[in-house]
Amino acid sequence: MSKSIADSVAYVAQKPAARILAADGIRTDSVPHMIRDFGLVSKLNPGLENKVGHISLSWSRQDRDKLSREVMVARAREYMDKMGIRNTQYLIAEHRDTPHPHVHIVYNAVSYGGRRIEVDFQYQRNMRVISQMIDRHGYHLNTGKQAVSRERLNPRESARFALYDIIRLVLEQAKSWEELQARLQRQGVSARFKHEGGTGQVLGVSFRHGAYNFKGSTLDPGLSYGRITRQLEQNLRSRLQRLEKRAAGKRLSSHNRPFSLLSVTRAGKLQPDGLLLDKRAVLRAYRQPLQQPQARRSPAERAKDLHPTTQQAYRRNSWK
């Protein structure tokens, strides 16, 4: 998404050898008319910060002979429809400055009804749409964000893509905010939290890489503070489940009462700084016997296996 209608339209329409293929709701006789027409509809939602969206769709050079003007327009419209970009102004232009065929789409982030077009950079949805188009038409299309011709993006949009890639990669491994921040710092990325004035509650997170700063939710809806927190918690639960399975496969000594590591997730809570409540204290409070079948023995026989210092504790329990 972009704040500047003029910059996006000028880049798409004024590129050398650019060819306007199709448009809806705007005049295409001049760049000033295009900018003015986009601006008129955007006034239906004046509070919206990002005014237009900019997408680039690329094909393989092997598909060049299959791509007439009409076909490229049809594929661009199909992509927009599947991504939920409907009932709004758009401009489709072909650029011929690279070996591979590609088109640029500029669309108004405000619909004709004054509503915001909720797209931004939806990575998973984009991958699914591109995959469906590959299966349907048999093109040699790249998948995911590779479908975007990044070398032709302006510096800010290029930085947005790069930052998205870094955070997504690091988020797959991190299990707390503290770990996530440490891993991001090694990649030259810093995170900053927005807090509510009265309560100090975390409202959002933004990321800085080099000279550019983006809110997590503007990079992708999946990178908002709430969704990142849920992903970190899921990563932690998965890690603890693996540890529990590993521990269950080992033979525990008879004087150690087995417990469930999954108990940590019920009492532990991820904080913005990434700190988890003391695991040992949580484990002591939530110890749970594991159901491990053992041969039945008399109390006297079991007592012989206990360390002298644990016999008193043994008598207070009713293990059978």
Short mmCIF file of C-alpha atoms in Angstrom, two decimals:
data_model
loop_
_atom_site.label_atom_id
_atom_site.label_comp_id
_atom_site.label_asym_id
_atom_site.label_seq_id
_atom_site.Cartn_x
_atom_site.Cartn_y
_atom_site.Cartn_z
CA MET A 1 0.00 0.00 0.00
CA SER A 2 1.11 3.57 -0.61
CA LYS A 3 0.21 6.94 0.85
CA SER A 4 0.92 8.77 -2.40
CA ILE A 5 -1.49 8.39 -5.32
CA ALA A 6 0.69 10.60 -7.51
CA ASP A 7 3.88 8.56 -6.99
CA SER A 8 2.21 5.22 -7.67
CA VAL A 9 0.37 6.36 -10.79
CA ALA A 10 3.39 8.21 -12.18
CA TYR A 11 5.64 5.19 -11.71
CA VAL A 12 3.22 2.85 -13.49
CA ALA A 13 2.07 5.15 -16.29
CA GLN A 14 5.21 7.18 -17.06
CA LYS A 15 7.72 4.35 -17.21
CA PRO A 16 9.48 4.29 -20.63
CA ALA A 17 7.62 1.98 -23.01
CA ALA A 18 4.76 1.56 -20.52
CA ARG A 19 1.46 0.61 -22.09
CA ILE A 20 -1.91 1.16 -20.43
CA LEU A 21 -3.91 -2.06 -20.86
CA ALA A 22 -7.11 -1.39 -18.92
CA ALA A 23 -8.69 0.83 -16.32
CA ASP A 24 -11.91 1.21 -14.37
CA GLY A 25 -13.33 4.45 -13.06
CA ILE A 26 -10.48 6.67 -14.24
CA ARG A 27 -9.58 8.58 -17.38
CA THR A 28 -6.41 7.34 -19.07
CA ASP A 29 -5.72 10.23 -21.45
CA SER A 30 -3.22 11.85 -19.06
CA VAL A 31 -1.45 11.18 -15.77
CA PRO A 32 -2.95 14.27 -14.07
CA HIS A 33 -6.44 13.01 -14.91
CA MET A 34 -5.62 9.57 -13.49
CA ILE A 35 -4.32 11.08 -10.25
CA ARG A 36 -7.31 13.40 -9.93
CA ASP A 37 -9.83 10.59 -10.51
CA PHE A 38 -8.18 8.33 -7.94
CA GLY A 39 -8.18 11.22 -5.49
CA LEU A 40 -11.89 11.96 -5.88
CA VAL A 41 -12.93 8.45 -4.81
CA SER A 42 -10.36 8.32 -1.99
CA LYS A 43 -12.15 11.31 -0.43
CA LEU A 44 -15.04 8.98 0.39
CA ASN A 45 -12.80 7.71 3.22
CA PRO A 46 -10.59 10.68 4.11
CA GLY A 47 -9.20 9.11 7.27
CA LEU A 48 -7.50 6.27 5.41
CA GLU A 49 -3.73 6.68 5.52
CA ASN A 50 -2.73 4.41 2.63
CA LYS A 51 -4.60 5.60 -0.44
CA VAL A 52 -3.70 3.09 -3.15
CA GLY A 53 -2.34 -0.41 -3.56
CA HIS A 54 0.40 -1.37 -6.03
CA ILE A 55 0.90 -4.94 -7.27
CA SER A 56 3.22 -6.33 -9.92
CA LEU A 57 2.46 -9.70 -11.56
CA SER A 58 5.23 -11.43 -13.51
CA TRP A 59 5.28 -14.39 -15.86
CA SER A 60 8.12 -16.56 -17.08
CA ARG A 61 9.77 -15.71 -20.39
CA GLN A 62 8.58 -19.12 -21.55
CA ASP A 63 4.98 -17.83 -21.45
CA ARG A 64 5.55 -14.69 -23.51
CA ASP A 65 3.95 -16.09 -26.64
CA LYS A 66 0.79 -16.98 -24.71
CA LEU A 67 0.28 -13.48 -23.32
CA SER A 68 -1.71 -11.17 -25.52
CA ARG A 69 -3.01 -7.86 -24.24
CA GLU A 70 -6.43 -9.38 -23.56
CA VAL A 71 -4.98 -12.36 -21.70
CA MET A 72 -2.83 -10.23 -19.38
CA VAL A 73 -5.83 -8.04 -18.54
CA ALA A 74 -7.95 -11.11 -17.85
CA ARG A 75 -5.31 -12.58 -15.54
CA ALA A 76 -4.85 -9.30 -13.69
CA ARG A 77 -8.61 -9.01 -13.14
CA GLU A 78 -8.79 -12.64 -12.04
CA TYR A 79 -6.02 -12.04 -9.50
CA MET A 80 -7.72 -8.94 -8.12
CA ASP A 81 -11.06 -10.71 -7.80
CA LYS A 82 -9.54 -13.66 -5.92
CA MET A 83 -7.66 -11.26 -3.62
CA GLY A 84 -10.86 -9.38 -2.81
CA ILE A 85 -10.02 -6.23 -4.77
CA ARG A 86 -13.49 -5.49 -6.10
CA ASN A 87 -15.83 -2.55 -6.69
CA THR A 88 -13.02 -0.03 -6.87
CA GLN A 89 -10.91 1.94 -9.34
CA TYR A 90 -7.87 0.31 -10.90
CA LEU A 91 -5.23 0.83 -13.54
CA ILE A 92 -3.43 -2.02 -15.34
CA ALA A 93 -0.25 -1.25 -17.28
CA GLU A 94 2.35 -3.40 -19.00
CA HIS A 95 6.07 -2.66 -18.57
CA ARG A 96 8.64 -3.94 -21.05
CA ASP A 97 11.85 -3.04 -19.24
CA THR A 98 12.71 -6.60 -18.14
CA PRO A 99 13.11 -9.92 -20.00
CA HIS A 100 10.04 -11.40 -18.35
CA PRO A 101 6.53 -10.15 -19.15
CA HIS A 102 4.84 -8.33 -16.28
CA VAL A 103 2.02 -5.94 -15.51
CA HIS A 104 1.53 -3.38 -12.78
CA ILE A 105 -1.79 -2.87 -11.03
CA VAL A 106 -2.65 0.29 -9.12
CA TYR A 107 -5.99 0.14 -7.30
CA ASN A 108 -7.84 2.52 -5.02
CA ALA A 109 -7.84 1.36 -1.40
CA VAL A 110 -11.30 2.94 -1.07
CA SER A 111 -14.19 1.21 -2.79
CA TYR A 112 -16.92 3.03 -4.69
CA GLY A 113 -19.02 2.62 -1.55
CA GLY A 114 -16.41 4.35 0.63
CA ARG A 115 -15.16 1.18 2.33
CA ARG A 116 -11.53 0.21 2.79
CA ILE A 117 -10.21 -2.58 0.55
CA GLU A 118 -8.67 -5.01 3.08
CA VAL A 119 -5.72 -6.50 1.24
CA ASP A 120 -2.31 -5.13 2.24
CA PHE A 121 0.29 -7.92 1.94
CA GLN A 122 -1.60 -11.12 2.69
CA TYR A 123 1.14 -13.64 2.11
CA GLN A 124 -0.78 -16.88 2.60
CA ARG A 125 -3.76 -15.76 0.54
CA ASN A 126 -1.48 -14.53 -2.22
CA MET A 127 0.28 -17.91 -2.34
CA ARG A 128 -3.05 -19.72 -2.59
CA VAL A 129 -4.33 -17.45 -5.38
CA ILE A 130 -1.15 -17.77 -7.44
CA SER A 131 -1.18 -21.56 -7.00
CA GLN A 132 -4.78 -21.72 -8.22
CA MET A 133 -3.91 -19.65 -11.30
CA ILE A 134 -0.95 -21.92 -12.07
CA ASP A 135 -3.15 -25.00 -11.90
CA ARG A 136 -5.90 -23.44 -14.00
CA HIS A 137 -3.85 -21.85 -16.77
CA GLY A 138 -0.61 -23.83 -16.75
CA TYR A 139 1.68 -20.80 -16.61
CA HIS A 140 5.22 -20.92 -15.28
CA LEU A 141 4.33 -18.46 -12.54
CA ASN A 142 6.38 -18.10 -9.39
CA THR A 143 4.56 -18.56 -6.09
CA GLY A 144 3.99 -16.27 -3.13
CA LYS A 145 5.78 -12.93 -3.01
CA GLN A 146 8.12 -14.13 -5.75
CA ALA A 147 5.25 -13.26 -8.09
CA VAL A 148 6.04 -9.61 -7.44
CA SER A 149 8.79 -8.02 -9.51
CA ARG A 150 10.70 -6.56 -6.59
CA GLU A 151 13.53 -5.06 -8.57
CA ARG A 152 11.04 -2.54 -9.95
CA LEU A 153 9.57 -1.43 -6.64
CA ASN A 154 10.40 1.96 -5.17
CA PRO A 155 12.84 1.95 -2.23
CA ARG A 156 10.16 2.08 0.48
CA GLU A 157 8.10 -0.76 -1.01
CA SER A 158 11.26 -2.82 -1.54
CA ALA A 159 12.18 -2.29 2.13
CA ARG A 160 8.68 -3.38 3.14
CA PHE A 161 9.05 -6.67 1.30
CA ALA A 162 12.52 -7.28 2.74
CA LEU A 163 11.35 -6.57 6.29
CA TYR A 164 8.37 -8.88 5.86
CA ASP A 165 10.67 -11.71 4.76
CA ILE A 166 12.99 -11.22 7.75
CA ILE A 167 10.22 -11.18 10.34
CA ARG A 168 8.41 -14.19 8.86
CA LEU A 169 11.60 -16.25 8.84
CA VAL A 170 12.54 -15.36 12.41
CA LEU A 171 8.99 -15.81 13.70
CA GLU A 172 9.01 -19.47 12.67
CA GLN A 173 11.69 -20.21 15.30
CA ALA A 174 11.04 -17.76 18.14
CA LYS A 175 9.01 -18.79 21.21
CA SER A 176 8.82 -15.46 23.07
CA TRP A 177 8.97 -11.75 22.37
CA GLU A 178 12.40 -11.59 24.00
CA GLU A 179 13.75 -14.26 21.68
CA LEU A 180 12.07 -12.69 18.66
CA GLN A 181 13.60 -9.28 19.41
CA ALA A 182 17.06 -10.78 19.91
CA ARG A 183 16.89 -12.66 16.61
CA LEU A 184 15.62 -9.58 14.77
CA GLN A 185 18.39 -7.41 16.20
CA ARG A 186 20.94 -9.78 14.71
CA GLN A 187 19.29 -9.03 11.35
CA GLY A 188 19.42 -5.28 11.93
CA VAL A 189 15.72 -4.98 12.79
CA SER A 190 14.40 -3.32 15.95
CA ALA A 191 10.91 -3.59 17.44
CA ARG A 192 9.06 -0.84 19.30
CA PHE A 193 5.83 -1.29 21.28
CA LYS A 194 2.95 1.16 21.52
CA HIS A 195 1.41 1.32 25.01
CA GLU A 196 -1.87 2.70 26.27
CA GLY A 197 -1.27 5.82 28.32
CA GLY A 198 -3.29 4.96 31.42
CA THR A 199 -2.76 1.23 31.81
CA GLY A 200 0.48 0.60 29.96
CA GLN A 201 -1.20 -2.18 27.99
CA VAL A 202 0.50 -3.01 24.70
CA LEU A 203 -1.61 -1.84 21.76
CA GLY A 204 0.68 -2.56 18.82
CA VAL A 205 4.20 -3.05 17.52
CA SER A 206 6.26 -1.45 14.78
CA PHE A 207 9.53 -2.53 13.19
CA ARG A 208 12.47 -0.48 11.92
CA HIS A 209 15.01 -1.65 9.36
CA GLY A 210 17.49 0.93 8.16
CA ALA A 211 15.76 4.21 7.40
CA TYR A 212 12.26 2.71 7.20
CA ASN A 213 9.73 2.08 9.93
CA PHE A 214 6.50 0.09 9.50
CA LYS A 215 3.69 -0.95 11.80
CA GLY A 216 3.43 -4.71 11.97
CA SER A 217 -0.17 -4.70 10.78
CA THR A 218 0.76 -2.67 7.67
CA LEU A 219 3.44 -5.17 6.70
CA ASP A 220 0.82 -7.92 6.85
CA PRO A 221 -2.28 -8.56 8.98
CA GLY A 222 -0.50 -11.64 10.30
CA LEU A 223 2.25 -9.45 11.78
CA SER A 224 0.07 -7.42 14.15
CA TYR A 225 1.01 -7.53 17.84
CA GLY A 226 -1.88 -9.84 18.71
CA ARG A 227 -1.23 -12.32 15.93
CA ILE A 228 2.52 -12.41 16.55
CA THR A 229 1.84 -13.09 20.23
CA ARG A 230 -0.47 -15.97 19.36
CA GLN A 231 2.13 -17.40 16.98
CA LEU A 232 4.82 -17.22 19.67
CA GLU A 233 2.54 -19.00 22.12
CA GLN A 234 1.83 -21.69 19.54
CA ASN A 235 5.57 -22.13 18.93
CA LEU A 236 6.10 -22.51 22.68
CA ARG A 237 3.33 -25.07 23.03
CA SER A 238 4.76 -27.09 20.15
CA ARG A 239 8.21 -27.03 21.75
CA LEU A 240 6.84 -28.16 25.11
CA GLN A 241 4.87 -30.95 23.50
CA ARG A 242 8.04 -32.24 21.87
CA LEU A 243 9.85 -32.09 25.20
CA GLU A 244 7.04 -33.94 26.92
CA LYS A 245 7.09 -36.75 24.37
CA ARG A 246 10.84 -37.01 24.75
CA ALA A 247 10.58 -37.12 28.54
CA ALA A 248 7.79 -39.71 28.43
CA GLY A 249 10.03 -42.04 26.44
CA LYS A 250 12.73 -42.03 29.09
CA ARG A 251 12.69 -44.19 32.15
CA LEU A 252 12.30 -42.05 35.26
CA SER A 253 13.86 -43.08 38.54
CA SER A 254 11.34 -44.28 41.12
CA HIS A 255 11.99 -41.45 43.58
CA ASN A 256 11.22 -38.76 40.97
CA ARG A 257 7.55 -38.13 40.47
CA PRO A 258 6.85 -37.61 36.76
CA PHE A 259 5.10 -34.44 35.63
CA SER A 260 3.63 -32.92 32.51
CA LEU A 261 5.55 -30.12 30.79
CA LEU A 262 2.31 -28.99 29.17
CA SER A 263 1.39 -27.52 32.54
CA VAL A 264 3.70 -24.60 31.79
CA THR A 265 1.41 -23.24 29.09
CA ARG A 266 -1.52 -22.97 31.49
CA ALA A 267 0.28 -20.80 34.02
CA GLY A 268 3.00 -19.23 31.88
CA LYS A 269 2.12 -16.02 30.06
CA LEU A 270 4.13 -14.27 27.37
CA GLN A 271 4.84 -10.64 28.12
CA PRO A 272 5.84 -7.90 25.66
CA ASP A 273 9.44 -8.21 26.84
CA GLY A 274 9.28 -11.93 26.14
CA LEU A 275 9.78 -13.13 29.72
CA LEU A 276 8.02 -16.31 30.77
CA LEU A 277 6.98 -16.94 34.36
CA ASP A 278 9.47 -19.06 36.30
CA LYS A 279 9.18 -22.52 34.75
CA ARG A 280 10.29 -24.38 37.86
CA ALA A 281 7.67 -22.70 40.01
CA VAL A 282 5.02 -23.43 37.41
CA LEU A 283 6.04 -27.05 37.17
CA ARG A 284 5.93 -27.46 40.95
CA ALA A 285 2.43 -26.00 41.04
CA TYR A 286 1.11 -28.08 38.16
CA ARG A 287 2.77 -31.48 38.52
CA GLN A 288 0.72 -34.23 36.96
CA PRO A 289 1.43 -37.96 37.12
CA LEU A 290 2.05 -39.61 33.79
CA GLN A 291 0.07 -42.81 33.27
CA GLN A 292 2.85 -45.38 33.03
CA PRO A 293 1.84 -48.99 33.70
CA GLN A 294 4.07 -50.67 36.25
CA ALA A 295 4.06 -54.05 37.98
CA ARG A 296 2.11 -53.90 41.23
CA ARG A 297 4.35 -54.16 44.32
CA SER A 298 3.67 -54.06 48.02
CA PRO A 299 4.38 -50.87 50.03
CA ALA A 300 7.30 -52.59 51.75
CA GLU A 301 8.91 -53.46 48.44
CA ARG A 302 8.45 -49.92 47.12
CA ALA A 303 9.92 -48.42 50.29
CA LYS A 304 13.18 -50.30 49.77
CA ASP A 305 13.79 -48.37 46.52
CA LEU A 306 13.32 -44.96 48.09
CA HIS A 307 16.11 -42.73 49.28
CA PRO A 308 15.95 -42.32 53.07
CA THR A 309 15.25 -38.61 52.77
CA THR A 310 12.14 -39.26 50.67
CA GLN A 311 10.56 -41.95 52.86
CA GLN A 312 8.69 -39.41 54.95
CA ALA A 313 7.21 -37.84 51.82
CA TYR A 314 6.31 -41.32 50.59
CA ARG A 315 4.28 -42.06 53.68
CA ARG A 316 2.21 -38.90 53.15
CA ASN A 317 1.22 -39.98 49.64
CA SER A 318 -1.14 -42.73 48.64
CA TRP A 319 0.56 -43.94 45.46
CA LYS A 320 -0.60 -47.41 44.51
#
